[in-house]
Coordinates of C-alpha atoms in Angstrom, one line a residue:
M213 CA 1.3 -122.0 -38.4
N214 CA 4.5 -124.1 -39.2
G215 CA 6.9 -121.2 -38.3
P216 CA 8.7 -120.7 -35.1
P217 CA 6.6 -119.4 -32.3
S218 CA 6.6 -115.6 -31.6
V219 CA 9.0 -114.8 -28.5
L220 CA 8.6 -111.3 -26.8
Q221 CA 11.5 -110.6 -24.5
T222 CA 11.4 -108.0 -21.5
P223 CA 14.8 -107.9 -20.0
G224 CA 15.3 -107.8 -16.3
F225 CA 11.6 -108.8 -15.5
A226 CA 10.4 -112.4 -15.2
H227 CA 6.7 -113.0 -15.8
Y228 CA 4.5 -114.3 -12.9
A229 CA 1.2 -114.0 -14.6
L230 CA -0.6 -113.7 -18.1
A231 CA -4.1 -112.6 -18.6
W232 CA -6.0 -112.1 -22.0
S233 CA -8.4 -109.4 -22.3
P234 CA -12.1 -110.5 -22.1
F235 CA -13.0 -108.0 -24.5
H236 CA -10.0 -108.2 -27.1
T237 CA -8.9 -111.6 -28.6
T238 CA -5.4 -109.8 -29.1
R239 CA -4.5 -108.0 -26.1
I240 CA -2.7 -109.5 -23.2
A241 CA -1.4 -108.4 -19.9
L242 CA 1.8 -109.5 -18.1
A243 CA 2.7 -109.0 -14.5
S244 CA 6.5 -108.8 -14.2
A245 CA 8.8 -108.6 -11.4
A246 CA 12.7 -107.8 -11.3
N247 CA 14.9 -110.8 -10.1
F248 CA 12.3 -113.4 -10.1
G249 CA 10.1 -111.3 -7.4
L250 CA 12.7 -111.9 -4.8
V251 CA 13.9 -108.2 -4.6
G252 CA 13.1 -105.0 -6.5
N253 CA 10.5 -103.3 -8.6
G254 CA 7.9 -104.7 -11.0
R255 CA 6.4 -104.0 -14.3
L256 CA 2.8 -104.3 -16.0
H257 CA 3.4 -105.0 -19.7
L258 CA 0.4 -104.4 -22.2
V259 CA 1.2 -106.7 -25.3
S260 CA -0.9 -107.2 -28.5
L261 CA -1.0 -110.1 -30.9
V262 CA -0.6 -108.9 -34.2
P263 CA -0.4 -110.6 -37.8
G264 CA 2.8 -112.1 -38.5
P265 CA 4.3 -111.3 -42.1
T266 CA 4.3 -115.1 -43.2
G267 CA 3.4 -117.3 -40.4
P268 CA 1.4 -117.0 -36.9
P269 CA 0.8 -113.6 -35.1
V270 CA 3.7 -112.1 -33.4
L271 CA 3.7 -110.3 -29.9
K272 CA 4.2 -106.6 -29.8
L273 CA 4.7 -104.6 -26.6
D274 CA 2.7 -101.4 -26.7
K275 CA 3.6 -100.0 -23.2
H276 CA 4.5 -100.8 -19.8
Y277 CA 4.0 -99.3 -16.3
E278 CA 6.3 -99.3 -13.4
S279 CA 5.8 -100.5 -9.8
Q280 CA 7.7 -100.1 -6.7
D281 CA 7.7 -104.0 -6.1
G282 CA 7.3 -107.0 -8.1
L283 CA 3.6 -107.8 -9.6
Y284 CA 2.5 -111.2 -9.0
D285 CA -0.7 -111.3 -10.6
V286 CA -3.0 -109.1 -13.0
A287 CA -6.8 -109.4 -13.9
W288 CA -8.7 -107.6 -16.4
S289 CA -12.1 -105.7 -15.5
E290 CA -15.0 -107.5 -16.7
I291 CA -17.2 -104.4 -16.8
H292 CA -14.4 -101.9 -18.3
E293 CA -12.5 -103.0 -21.1
N294 CA -9.4 -100.7 -20.6
Q295 CA -9.0 -101.4 -16.7
L296 CA -7.2 -104.0 -14.6
V297 CA -6.0 -104.7 -11.2
T298 CA -2.4 -106.0 -10.2
A299 CA -1.3 -107.7 -6.9
S300 CA 1.9 -106.5 -5.6
G301 CA 4.9 -107.5 -3.7
D302 CA 4.6 -104.7 -1.1
G303 CA 0.7 -105.7 -0.2
S304 CA -0.9 -103.1 -2.4
I305 CA -3.5 -103.6 -5.0
R306 CA -3.7 -101.2 -8.0
L307 CA -6.3 -100.2 -10.6
W308 CA -4.8 -99.3 -14.0
D309 CA -6.3 -97.6 -17.0
V310 CA -4.3 -98.5 -20.3
M311 CA -5.5 -95.5 -22.0
L312 CA -3.7 -93.1 -19.3
N313 CA -0.1 -93.4 -18.7
D314 CA 2.4 -93.6 -15.8
L315 CA 0.3 -93.9 -12.7
P316 CA -2.8 -96.0 -11.3
I317 CA -6.0 -94.7 -11.1
R318 CA -6.7 -96.2 -7.7
A319 CA -4.5 -98.0 -5.1
W320 CA -5.5 -100.0 -2.0
Q321 CA -3.4 -101.1 1.0
E322 CA -5.2 -103.3 3.3
H323 CA -3.1 -106.5 3.2
T324 CA -0.3 -106.8 5.7
R325 CA 1.7 -109.3 3.5
E326 CA 2.6 -109.7 -0.5
V327 CA -0.7 -110.0 -2.5
F328 CA -0.2 -113.2 -4.5
S329 CA -3.7 -113.4 -6.7
V330 CA -6.3 -111.2 -8.1
D331 CA -9.4 -112.5 -9.6
W332 CA -12.5 -110.6 -11.2
S333 CA -15.7 -112.0 -11.2
N334 CA -17.1 -112.6 -14.6
I335 CA -20.9 -113.0 -13.0
K336 CA -20.6 -110.1 -10.3
K337 CA -18.9 -107.9 -12.9
D338 CA -18.3 -105.2 -10.5
T339 CA -16.4 -107.3 -7.9
F340 CA -12.8 -108.7 -7.7
A341 CA -10.9 -110.6 -5.1
S342 CA -7.4 -110.6 -3.9
S343 CA -5.4 -113.2 -1.6
S344 CA -2.3 -112.7 0.5
W345 CA 0.6 -114.2 2.2
D346 CA -1.3 -112.6 5.4
G347 CA -3.9 -115.7 5.0
T348 CA -6.7 -113.4 3.8
V349 CA -9.0 -113.0 1.0
K350 CA -10.4 -109.7 0.5
L351 CA -13.4 -108.7 -2.0
W352 CA -13.4 -105.3 -3.8
T353 CA -15.3 -103.1 -6.1
P354 CA -13.4 -100.4 -7.9
D355 CA -15.6 -97.4 -6.6
R356 CA -15.2 -98.0 -3.0
P357 CA -12.0 -96.8 -1.2
R358 CA -12.1 -100.1 1.4
S359 CA -12.6 -103.6 1.0
I360 CA -16.0 -104.9 1.0
T361 CA -15.7 -108.2 2.6
T362 CA -12.4 -109.8 4.5
L363 CA -12.0 -113.7 5.0
Q364 CA -9.6 -115.1 7.2
A365 CA -9.6 -118.1 4.7
H366 CA -6.3 -119.9 5.8
Q367 CA -3.8 -119.5 8.7
S368 CA -0.9 -119.3 6.4
C369 CA -0.3 -117.8 2.7
V370 CA -3.2 -118.0 0.4
Y371 CA -1.8 -118.3 -3.3
Q372 CA -5.0 -118.1 -5.0
A373 CA -8.6 -117.1 -4.6
L374 CA -11.0 -117.7 -7.7
F375 CA -14.6 -116.7 -8.3
S376 CA -16.9 -119.8 -9.5
P377 CA -18.0 -119.0 -13.1
H378 CA -21.1 -120.5 -12.6
Q379 CA -22.3 -119.6 -9.1
P380 CA -21.8 -116.0 -7.9
D381 CA -21.3 -116.6 -4.3
L382 CA -18.9 -119.3 -4.4
L383 CA -15.2 -118.5 -4.1
A384 CA -12.5 -121.2 -3.9
T385 CA -8.9 -120.8 -2.4
C386 CA -5.8 -122.8 -2.0
S387 CA -2.8 -122.5 0.4
T388 CA 0.3 -123.5 2.0
D389 CA -1.6 -125.4 4.4
G390 CA -1.9 -128.0 1.6
T391 CA -6.0 -127.5 1.7
V392 CA -8.3 -125.9 -0.9
K393 CA -11.6 -124.3 0.3
I394 CA -14.8 -123.1 -1.0
F395 CA -16.6 -120.4 0.7
D396 CA -20.2 -119.4 0.2
L397 CA -20.2 -115.6 0.6
R398 CA -23.9 -115.7 1.5
S399 CA -22.9 -117.4 4.8
P400 CA -22.5 -114.7 7.5
A401 CA -18.7 -114.4 8.9
Y402 CA -18.5 -115.4 12.8
V403 CA -16.0 -115.8 15.5
P404 CA -16.7 -119.0 17.6
P405 CA -17.2 -118.1 21.0
G406 CA -15.0 -119.3 23.8
P407 CA -11.9 -118.2 25.7
G408 CA -8.7 -117.6 24.0
T409 CA -10.2 -117.2 20.9
N410 CA -9.0 -114.4 18.5
N411 CA -9.2 -113.1 14.8
F412 CA -5.5 -114.5 14.5
T413 CA -6.0 -118.0 15.7
T414 CA -9.6 -118.6 14.8
P415 CA -11.0 -118.2 11.3
I416 CA -13.6 -115.3 11.3
S417 CA -15.0 -116.9 8.3
A418 CA -16.0 -120.6 7.9
A419 CA -15.4 -122.5 4.6
A420 CA -18.3 -124.6 3.1
L421 CA -16.1 -127.1 2.0
T422 CA -12.3 -127.7 3.1
I423 CA -10.5 -130.3 0.8
P424 CA -7.4 -131.9 2.1
A425 CA -5.8 -131.7 -1.3
S426 CA -2.1 -132.3 -0.7
P427 CA 0.5 -133.1 2.1
G428 CA 2.4 -130.1 0.6
E429 CA 1.5 -126.4 -0.4
V430 CA -1.2 -126.2 -3.0
L431 CA -0.1 -123.5 -5.3
T432 CA -2.8 -123.2 -7.9
I433 CA -6.3 -124.0 -8.7
D434 CA -9.0 -123.4 -11.4
W435 CA -12.5 -124.0 -11.8
N436 CA -13.9 -125.9 -14.9
K437 CA -15.8 -123.7 -17.2
Y438 CA -18.4 -126.3 -18.3
R439 CA -19.1 -128.6 -15.1
P440 CA -20.1 -126.2 -12.3
F441 CA -18.4 -128.1 -9.2
L442 CA -15.1 -129.5 -10.8
L443 CA -11.8 -128.1 -9.5
A444 CA -8.2 -128.8 -10.7
S445 CA -5.4 -128.1 -8.3
G446 CA -1.8 -128.3 -8.3
G447 CA 1.4 -127.9 -5.9
V448 CA 4.7 -128.9 -4.8
D449 CA 3.8 -132.5 -5.0
K450 CA 4.1 -132.5 -8.5
V451 CA 0.6 -134.0 -9.2
V452 CA -2.6 -132.2 -10.7
N453 CA -5.8 -133.3 -8.9
I454 CA -9.2 -133.1 -10.5
W455 CA -11.9 -132.7 -7.6
D456 CA -15.8 -133.4 -7.6
C457 CA -17.1 -130.9 -5.1
R458 CA -20.7 -131.4 -5.8
M459 CA -21.2 -131.9 -2.0
V460 CA -21.3 -128.2 -1.3
K461 CA -24.8 -127.4 0.0
P462 CA -25.9 -123.6 0.6
G463 CA -25.9 -122.7 4.2
E464 CA -23.9 -125.6 5.5
L465 CA -20.5 -124.9 6.7
N466 CA -17.5 -126.8 7.7
Q467 CA -17.8 -129.8 5.5
V468 CA -14.7 -131.9 4.8
G469 CA -14.5 -134.0 1.6
G470 CA -14.1 -133.4 -2.1
A471 CA -14.1 -136.6 -4.4
R472 CA -10.7 -136.8 -6.3
E473 CA -12.2 -137.7 -10.0
T474 CA -8.5 -137.9 -11.6
Q475 CA -4.9 -137.7 -10.9
L476 CA -2.6 -136.6 -13.4
F477 CA 1.1 -137.6 -13.1
G478 CA 4.3 -136.5 -15.2
H479 CA 5.6 -133.0 -14.0
E480 CA 9.1 -133.6 -12.6
Y481 CA 9.0 -130.3 -10.2
A482 CA 6.3 -128.4 -8.5
V483 CA 2.9 -127.3 -10.8
R484 CA 2.9 -123.8 -10.4
K485 CA -0.3 -123.2 -12.7
V486 CA -3.5 -125.1 -13.7
Q487 CA -6.0 -123.6 -16.2
W488 CA -9.1 -125.2 -18.0
S489 CA -9.6 -124.6 -21.5
P490 CA -12.7 -122.2 -22.0
H491 CA -13.1 -123.9 -25.1
R492 CA -13.5 -127.8 -24.1
A493 CA -14.8 -129.3 -20.9
E494 CA -11.9 -131.9 -20.6
V495 CA -8.9 -129.9 -21.7
L496 CA -6.6 -128.5 -19.1
A497 CA -3.2 -126.9 -19.2
T498 CA -0.4 -126.9 -16.7
A499 CA 2.8 -125.1 -16.1
S500 CA 5.6 -126.4 -14.1
Y501 CA 9.0 -125.6 -12.6
D502 CA 10.2 -128.4 -14.6
M503 CA 10.2 -125.8 -17.4
T504 CA 7.3 -127.3 -19.3
C505 CA 3.8 -126.5 -19.8
R506 CA 1.5 -129.4 -20.9
V507 CA -2.0 -129.9 -22.4
W508 CA -4.2 -132.7 -21.0
N509 CA -7.2 -134.5 -22.1
T510 CA -8.6 -135.3 -18.5
A511 CA -11.1 -137.6 -19.7
P512 CA -9.8 -140.0 -22.2
G513 CA -11.7 -142.8 -23.8
P514 CA -10.3 -146.3 -24.5
G515 CA -6.9 -146.3 -26.3
R516 CA -6.5 -142.7 -26.0
A517 CA -3.5 -140.9 -24.1
Q518 CA -4.2 -138.5 -21.3
L519 CA -1.1 -136.1 -22.3
M520 CA -2.0 -134.4 -25.5
Y521 CA 1.1 -132.1 -25.8
I522 CA 4.0 -130.7 -24.2
H523 CA 6.0 -127.5 -24.6
D524 CA 9.6 -127.1 -23.3
P525 CA 10.6 -123.6 -23.1
H526 CA 14.0 -124.5 -22.1
T527 CA 15.7 -121.6 -20.5
E528 CA 12.3 -119.8 -19.9
F529 CA 11.1 -119.3 -16.4
V530 CA 7.7 -121.1 -16.3
V531 CA 5.3 -119.7 -13.9
G532 CA 2.2 -119.4 -15.7
C533 CA -0.2 -120.6 -18.8
G534 CA -3.1 -118.8 -20.3
W535 CA -5.7 -120.0 -22.9
S536 CA -6.8 -117.9 -25.9
L537 CA -8.8 -119.0 -29.0
Y538 CA -5.6 -118.7 -30.7
E539 CA -3.9 -121.5 -28.8
E540 CA -7.0 -123.8 -29.1
E541 CA -6.8 -123.3 -32.9
R542 CA -3.0 -124.1 -32.9
L543 CA -3.5 -127.5 -31.3
A544 CA -6.1 -128.2 -34.0
Q545 CA -3.5 -127.9 -36.8
P546 CA -2.5 -131.0 -38.4
R547 CA 1.2 -132.1 -36.9
S548 CA 4.0 -133.8 -38.6
M549 CA 5.8 -137.0 -36.8
E550 CA 8.5 -134.3 -35.7
D551 CA 6.0 -132.8 -33.4
E552 CA 5.8 -133.5 -29.5
W553 CA 2.3 -135.1 -29.7
T554 CA 1.4 -138.3 -28.1
E555 CA -0.3 -140.8 -30.3
L556 CA -3.7 -139.3 -30.2
D557 CA -6.6 -138.9 -32.7
S558 CA -6.4 -135.2 -32.9
A559 CA -9.2 -134.7 -35.4
D560 CA -11.6 -136.7 -33.0
I561 CA -10.7 -134.5 -30.2
F562 CA -10.5 -130.9 -31.7
F563 CA -12.4 -130.7 -34.8
S564 CA -16.1 -131.3 -33.6
S565 CA -18.1 -128.5 -33.0
L566 CA -18.4 -126.4 -29.8
E567 CA -22.0 -125.7 -30.4
T568 CA -22.6 -129.3 -30.9
L569 CA -20.8 -130.7 -28.1
F570 CA -21.9 -128.3 -25.5
D571 CA -24.8 -126.2 -26.9
Y572 CA -22.3 -123.1 -26.5
Q573 CA -22.9 -119.9 -28.3
P574 CA -19.8 -117.6 -28.1
I575 CA -20.6 -113.9 -27.5
S576 CA -18.1 -112.7 -30.2
L577 CA -17.8 -114.4 -33.6
A578 CA -14.8 -112.8 -35.3
S579 CA -11.8 -110.6 -34.6
A580 CA -10.1 -107.9 -36.1
G581 CA -9.1 -108.1 -39.9
K582 CA -11.0 -111.8 -40.3
V583 CA -13.5 -112.2 -43.1
F584 CA -16.9 -113.2 -41.6
T585 CA -19.7 -114.8 -43.9
H586 CA -23.1 -115.0 -42.7
E587 CA -26.1 -116.6 -44.4
L588 CA -29.6 -116.2 -43.5
K589 CA -31.5 -119.4 -44.8
V590 CA -35.0 -118.5 -44.2
Q591 CA -38.0 -117.7 -46.6
L592 CA -38.1 -114.3 -46.7
S593 CA -41.3 -112.1 -47.3
D594 CA -42.7 -110.9 -50.8
S595 CA -41.5 -107.4 -50.1
C596 CA -37.9 -108.7 -50.1
A597 CA -35.6 -108.6 -52.9
T598 CA -34.5 -112.0 -52.4
P599 CA -36.9 -114.6 -51.4
T600 CA -34.8 -117.6 -50.7
Y601 CA -31.8 -116.6 -48.6
L602 CA -29.3 -114.0 -48.1
K603 CA -25.5 -114.1 -47.6
V604 CA -23.3 -111.2 -46.3
T605 CA -19.5 -111.0 -46.6
L606 CA -17.7 -108.9 -44.0
R607 CA -14.3 -108.1 -42.9
T608 CA -14.2 -107.3 -39.3
P609 CA -12.7 -103.9 -38.7
D610 CA -9.8 -102.7 -36.6
T611 CA -9.2 -99.5 -34.9
L612 CA -6.5 -97.0 -34.1
A613 CA -4.9 -98.0 -30.7
A614 CA -6.6 -94.9 -29.1
N615 CA -9.9 -96.3 -30.0
W616 CA -9.9 -99.8 -28.9
S617 CA -12.6 -99.1 -26.4
L618 CA -14.9 -99.0 -29.0
H619 CA -15.5 -102.9 -29.3
A620 CA -15.4 -102.5 -32.9
S621 CA -13.0 -105.5 -33.7
D622 CA -15.7 -108.1 -33.0
I623 CA -19.0 -109.2 -34.6
W624 CA -21.2 -109.9 -31.6
A625 CA -23.7 -112.6 -31.4
S626 CA -26.3 -109.9 -30.5
S627 CA -25.5 -108.5 -34.0
Q628 CA -25.8 -111.8 -35.6
Y629 CA -29.3 -112.4 -33.7
L630 CA -30.6 -108.7 -35.1
A631 CA -29.4 -109.8 -38.5
D632 CA -31.4 -113.1 -38.5
H633 CA -34.4 -111.5 -37.3
F634 CA -34.8 -108.3 -39.0
D635 CA -38.2 -109.1 -40.2
Q636 CA -39.3 -108.5 -36.5
L637 CA -38.5 -104.6 -37.4
R638 CA -41.6 -104.9 -39.5
L639 CA -40.1 -102.5 -42.1
D640 CA -43.1 -103.2 -44.5
T641 CA -45.7 -101.7 -42.4
F642 CA -44.1 -98.1 -42.6
E643 CA -45.5 -95.3 -44.7
A644 CA -41.9 -94.8 -46.7
T645 CA -40.6 -91.1 -47.3
D646 CA -40.1 -90.6 -50.8
G647 CA -40.5 -94.4 -51.4
K648 CA -37.9 -95.5 -48.9
V649 CA -37.9 -96.6 -45.1
R650 CA -34.9 -94.7 -43.5
V651 CA -32.9 -97.1 -41.0
L652 CA -30.1 -96.1 -39.0
E653 CA -27.6 -98.6 -37.2
L654 CA -25.7 -97.1 -34.5
G655 CA -22.4 -98.7 -33.3
A656 CA -22.3 -100.9 -36.5
A657 CA -18.5 -102.0 -36.5
A658 CA -18.6 -104.3 -39.5
G659 CA -22.4 -103.4 -40.2
L660 CA -23.9 -106.8 -40.4
P661 CA -27.6 -106.1 -39.6
G662 CA -27.7 -102.9 -41.5
I663 CA -26.1 -104.5 -44.5
M664 CA -28.3 -107.6 -44.2
I665 CA -31.6 -105.2 -44.2
A666 CA -30.1 -103.4 -47.4
K667 CA -29.7 -106.4 -49.1
A668 CA -32.9 -107.9 -48.2
Y669 CA -35.3 -105.0 -49.2
N670 CA -35.9 -102.8 -52.3
N671 CA -37.6 -99.9 -50.4
V672 CA -35.0 -99.0 -47.6
S673 CA -32.4 -96.3 -47.3
V674 CA -29.7 -97.6 -44.7
V675 CA -27.1 -95.6 -42.8
V676 CA -24.6 -97.7 -40.8
S677 CA -22.5 -95.6 -38.6
D678 CA -19.7 -95.7 -35.9
Y679 CA -17.3 -93.5 -34.3
P680 CA -15.3 -91.6 -36.8
D681 CA -12.1 -93.8 -36.5
K682 CA -10.3 -93.9 -39.9
L683 CA -9.6 -97.7 -40.0
L684 CA -13.0 -98.4 -38.7
I685 CA -15.0 -96.3 -41.3
E686 CA -12.8 -97.4 -44.3
T687 CA -13.6 -100.9 -43.4
L688 CA -17.3 -100.3 -42.9
A689 CA -17.5 -98.6 -46.4
E690 CA -15.8 -101.6 -47.9
N691 CA -18.1 -103.9 -46.5
V692 CA -21.1 -102.0 -48.0
A693 CA -19.4 -102.1 -51.5
R694 CA -18.4 -105.6 -51.1
N695 CA -21.9 -106.8 -50.9
G696 CA -23.2 -104.6 -53.4
V697 CA -25.6 -102.3 -51.7
S698 CA -24.0 -98.9 -52.0
G699 CA -27.3 -97.8 -53.7
S700 CA -29.4 -98.1 -50.7
C701 CA -26.7 -98.4 -48.0
Q702 CA -24.2 -95.6 -46.8
A703 CA -21.3 -95.8 -44.5
A704 CA -21.0 -92.5 -42.2
P705 CA -18.8 -91.6 -39.1
Y706 CA -20.8 -90.5 -36.2
A707 CA -19.7 -89.8 -32.5
W708 CA -22.6 -90.5 -30.0
G709 CA -23.9 -87.1 -28.7
T710 CA -22.6 -84.9 -31.4
E711 CA -24.8 -82.9 -33.7
A712 CA -26.3 -85.5 -36.2
S713 CA -26.7 -83.4 -39.7
S714 CA -24.1 -85.5 -41.2
I715 CA -26.0 -88.6 -40.9
L716 CA -29.6 -87.2 -41.3
G717 CA -29.1 -85.6 -44.7
N718 CA -32.0 -83.8 -46.1
G719 CA -34.5 -86.1 -44.0
D720 CA -36.3 -85.3 -40.7
G721 CA -35.2 -88.4 -38.8
F722 CA -34.7 -92.4 -39.3
D723 CA -38.1 -94.5 -39.0
V724 CA -36.0 -97.2 -37.3
V725 CA -32.8 -96.9 -35.4
I726 CA -31.1 -100.2 -34.6
A727 CA -27.9 -101.0 -32.3
A728 CA -26.3 -104.4 -31.3
D729 CA -24.7 -104.7 -28.2
T730 CA -24.1 -100.9 -27.4
L731 CA -25.3 -101.0 -23.7
W732 CA -22.2 -102.6 -22.0
N733 CA -20.8 -99.3 -20.8
P734 CA -23.0 -97.3 -18.3
S735 CA -21.1 -94.1 -18.8
L736 CA -21.9 -94.0 -22.4
H737 CA -25.7 -94.1 -21.8
P738 CA -26.3 -90.5 -21.6
L739 CA -24.6 -90.2 -25.1
L740 CA -26.1 -93.0 -26.7
L741 CA -29.6 -91.7 -25.6
T742 CA -28.8 -88.1 -27.0
S743 CA -28.1 -89.7 -30.3
L744 CA -31.4 -91.6 -30.0
R745 CA -33.3 -88.3 -29.7
L746 CA -31.5 -86.6 -32.3
T747 CA -31.8 -89.4 -34.9
L748 CA -35.4 -91.1 -34.5
K749 CA -38.0 -89.4 -36.6
K750 CA -40.9 -87.8 -34.6
S751 CA -43.7 -90.2 -35.6
S752 CA -45.9 -92.4 -33.6
S753 CA -44.8 -95.2 -35.7
A754 CA -40.9 -94.6 -35.4
R755 CA -38.9 -97.2 -33.3
I756 CA -35.8 -98.0 -31.6
H757 CA -34.6 -101.6 -31.6
L758 CA -31.8 -102.3 -29.3
V759 CA -30.1 -106.0 -28.9
A760 CA -27.8 -106.5 -25.9
G761 CA -26.2 -109.9 -25.0
L762 CA -26.8 -110.7 -21.5
H763 CA -23.0 -110.9 -20.9
T764 CA -23.4 -106.9 -20.6
G765 CA -24.7 -107.7 -17.3
R766 CA -28.3 -107.3 -15.9
Y767 CA -27.7 -104.2 -13.9
T768 CA -26.1 -102.2 -16.7
I769 CA -28.9 -103.0 -19.0
Q770 CA -31.5 -102.2 -16.2
S771 CA -29.5 -98.9 -15.7
F772 CA -30.1 -98.0 -19.3
L773 CA -33.8 -98.8 -19.1
S774 CA -34.2 -96.8 -16.0
A775 CA -32.7 -93.6 -18.0
V776 CA -35.0 -94.1 -21.1
Q777 CA -38.0 -92.1 -19.7
E778 CA -35.9 -89.0 -18.9
A779 CA -34.9 -89.1 -22.4
G780 CA -38.3 -88.9 -23.7
F781 CA -38.9 -92.3 -24.6
V782 CA -41.0 -95.1 -23.3
V783 CA -40.1 -99.1 -23.5
E784 CA -42.7 -100.7 -25.5
S785 CA -41.3 -104.2 -25.0
A786 CA -38.0 -105.9 -23.4
I787 CA -38.0 -109.5 -24.3
E788 CA -35.4 -112.0 -23.7
K789 CA -34.5 -114.4 -26.6
E790 CA -32.7 -117.6 -26.8
V791 CA -29.8 -117.1 -29.2
K792 CA -30.4 -120.6 -30.7
G793 CA -34.0 -121.6 -30.6
L794 CA -37.4 -119.9 -30.0
Q795 CA -37.9 -119.4 -26.3
E796 CA -38.6 -116.0 -25.1
K797 CA -39.6 -114.8 -21.7
P798 CA -40.3 -111.0 -20.4
W799 CA -37.3 -108.9 -19.1
D800 CA -36.4 -110.0 -15.5
V801 CA -34.3 -107.4 -13.4
A802 CA -33.0 -110.4 -11.3
G803 CA -33.1 -113.3 -13.4
D804 CA -30.6 -116.1 -13.8
E805 CA -26.9 -114.9 -13.5
D806 CA -25.6 -118.3 -14.7
D807 CA -22.6 -117.7 -17.3
R808 CA -23.9 -120.2 -19.6
E809 CA -27.4 -118.5 -19.9
R810 CA -25.9 -114.9 -20.3
R811 CA -23.8 -116.6 -23.4
R812 CA -26.9 -117.9 -25.0
W813 CA -29.6 -115.2 -24.3
V814 CA -29.9 -111.7 -25.6
V815 CA -32.4 -109.0 -24.7
W816 CA -34.4 -107.2 -27.5
I817 CA -35.6 -103.8 -26.1
V818 CA -38.0 -101.7 -28.4
L819 CA -38.4 -98.0 -27.7
K820 CA -40.8 -95.1 -29.0
W821 CA -41.5 -91.7 -28.3
K822 CA -43.1 -90.9 -25.0
S823 CA -45.0 -88.0 -26.2
A824 CA -47.6 -88.1 -28.9
S825 CA -47.2 -84.4 -29.6
F826 CA -43.4 -85.1 -29.9
K827 CA -42.5 -81.8 -28.0
V828 CA -39.2 -83.3 -26.8
L829 CA -36.3 -81.3 -25.4
L830 CA -33.3 -82.0 -27.6

């Protein structure tokens, strides 16, 4: 961390936007334009953060895509890890798949001027928004050839439109007219009656709240990730404003207000980008045309400075900023006197636990190549090999670039939950074949639950399996050996939907099949169900246990449950469980889509054979 920062050069193309993948902690997308977007074509760059030889990670350009006009923004899909959308100067929106080369997989052309922002909802994961210099905001889904909603949000350029991370139907916008607006998407669009009104002079959608934010253009906004009605804004007046918008009331339109909570002064030119930290409620990053990026503490205590960090890129053209867990860790490192910190107790700000401060449970717990240690400090039953506590140390696997879509480079909260509650599998109730209860883990990645079970019980035979990727399977096998369970646990390659003799061995199936966070991709549900049919023992006692984090999306999980019966299974139970705590509740299709709940809860699904005679078509 003491070495110089990694620099990636893209000659001839200036970067307008940066987006970190919501699925991979090391994958970045850059929206770029020739001649600073004034004239010429654009490029979408895909970049990886790879381990450096001696110091911090370095940036590696994986590939790029050409576009006919400059690209001004980029947003990753929240439902498909390999897809992302871009906003273009020719008024088009394009959907790309990073596993394909050269051409987008879909393009839309409805805006009549430059598209300046795109944002993918992380609650309604099949929906994204675009904003344009034509004054409109449009909502889209990837599977439809036309937009699903158009808002005449402003009568001039809309620089940004952002979904609330807390309320699925709230959308904020900012404009060259100096206002920030919040729209309630449940309110019907309308045209006020009267002579001389038309869609060009009268908004066809009324905002729930309009904030007179600045006497000049407002270039950027962002929702706070922890306080539901808190917005930051910045623009040509060089000031960053923090707005409390709790006066928004569902169903009420045309309110004017917004309480200014804080103003941040210091930038010497227009503020081009503001972005709240995803890790701390009070930390905000800003980027300006004064060639600096700044990190602020927006809720300082007595004697504590507001400005926490300044980065001066000198000749770089600063147009954006983006947060990652790496950046948060970097800010937390001890600093020497030569660093550009103000006087600030960094340990007080950065070293306290997120879980303690915010009751925040992340959905993934490690990234590629990292060593992860998990301890289970509970009293186990007498049938367990270790009656006090268990400790498992794993290396999180990486995969070949072609297999990034596997999500194998993370240890998920649902996997940890399954490992912590393997007693609910009731392995001691099975009549063991040849003295061993056979357990299969599908989509094992690092193998946390399967290895924990092999370490806990003397009477089990465990197979931890995942896609036949060389790097993935090698790391999985190393994890088995590292934890001393090679005698009762085997790592095996297996592609879902294929013939399963390689993992079945001489047995007729597994007594228990487990899987954690394997339901996120609906297109893989048929292959997963085929694998479950091929591997589960034809027995009335055989069970399948699937644990899915609610970040997967309720509609995705419900899609899987709807297909279960046709595959020959029935749902014995589907219970929502709090990741930290003892709360439980039955599966609710509608449910509360609050982002914080989706991060703290999982769904534990138990399946069994539907037919007592086990005449199941395989």
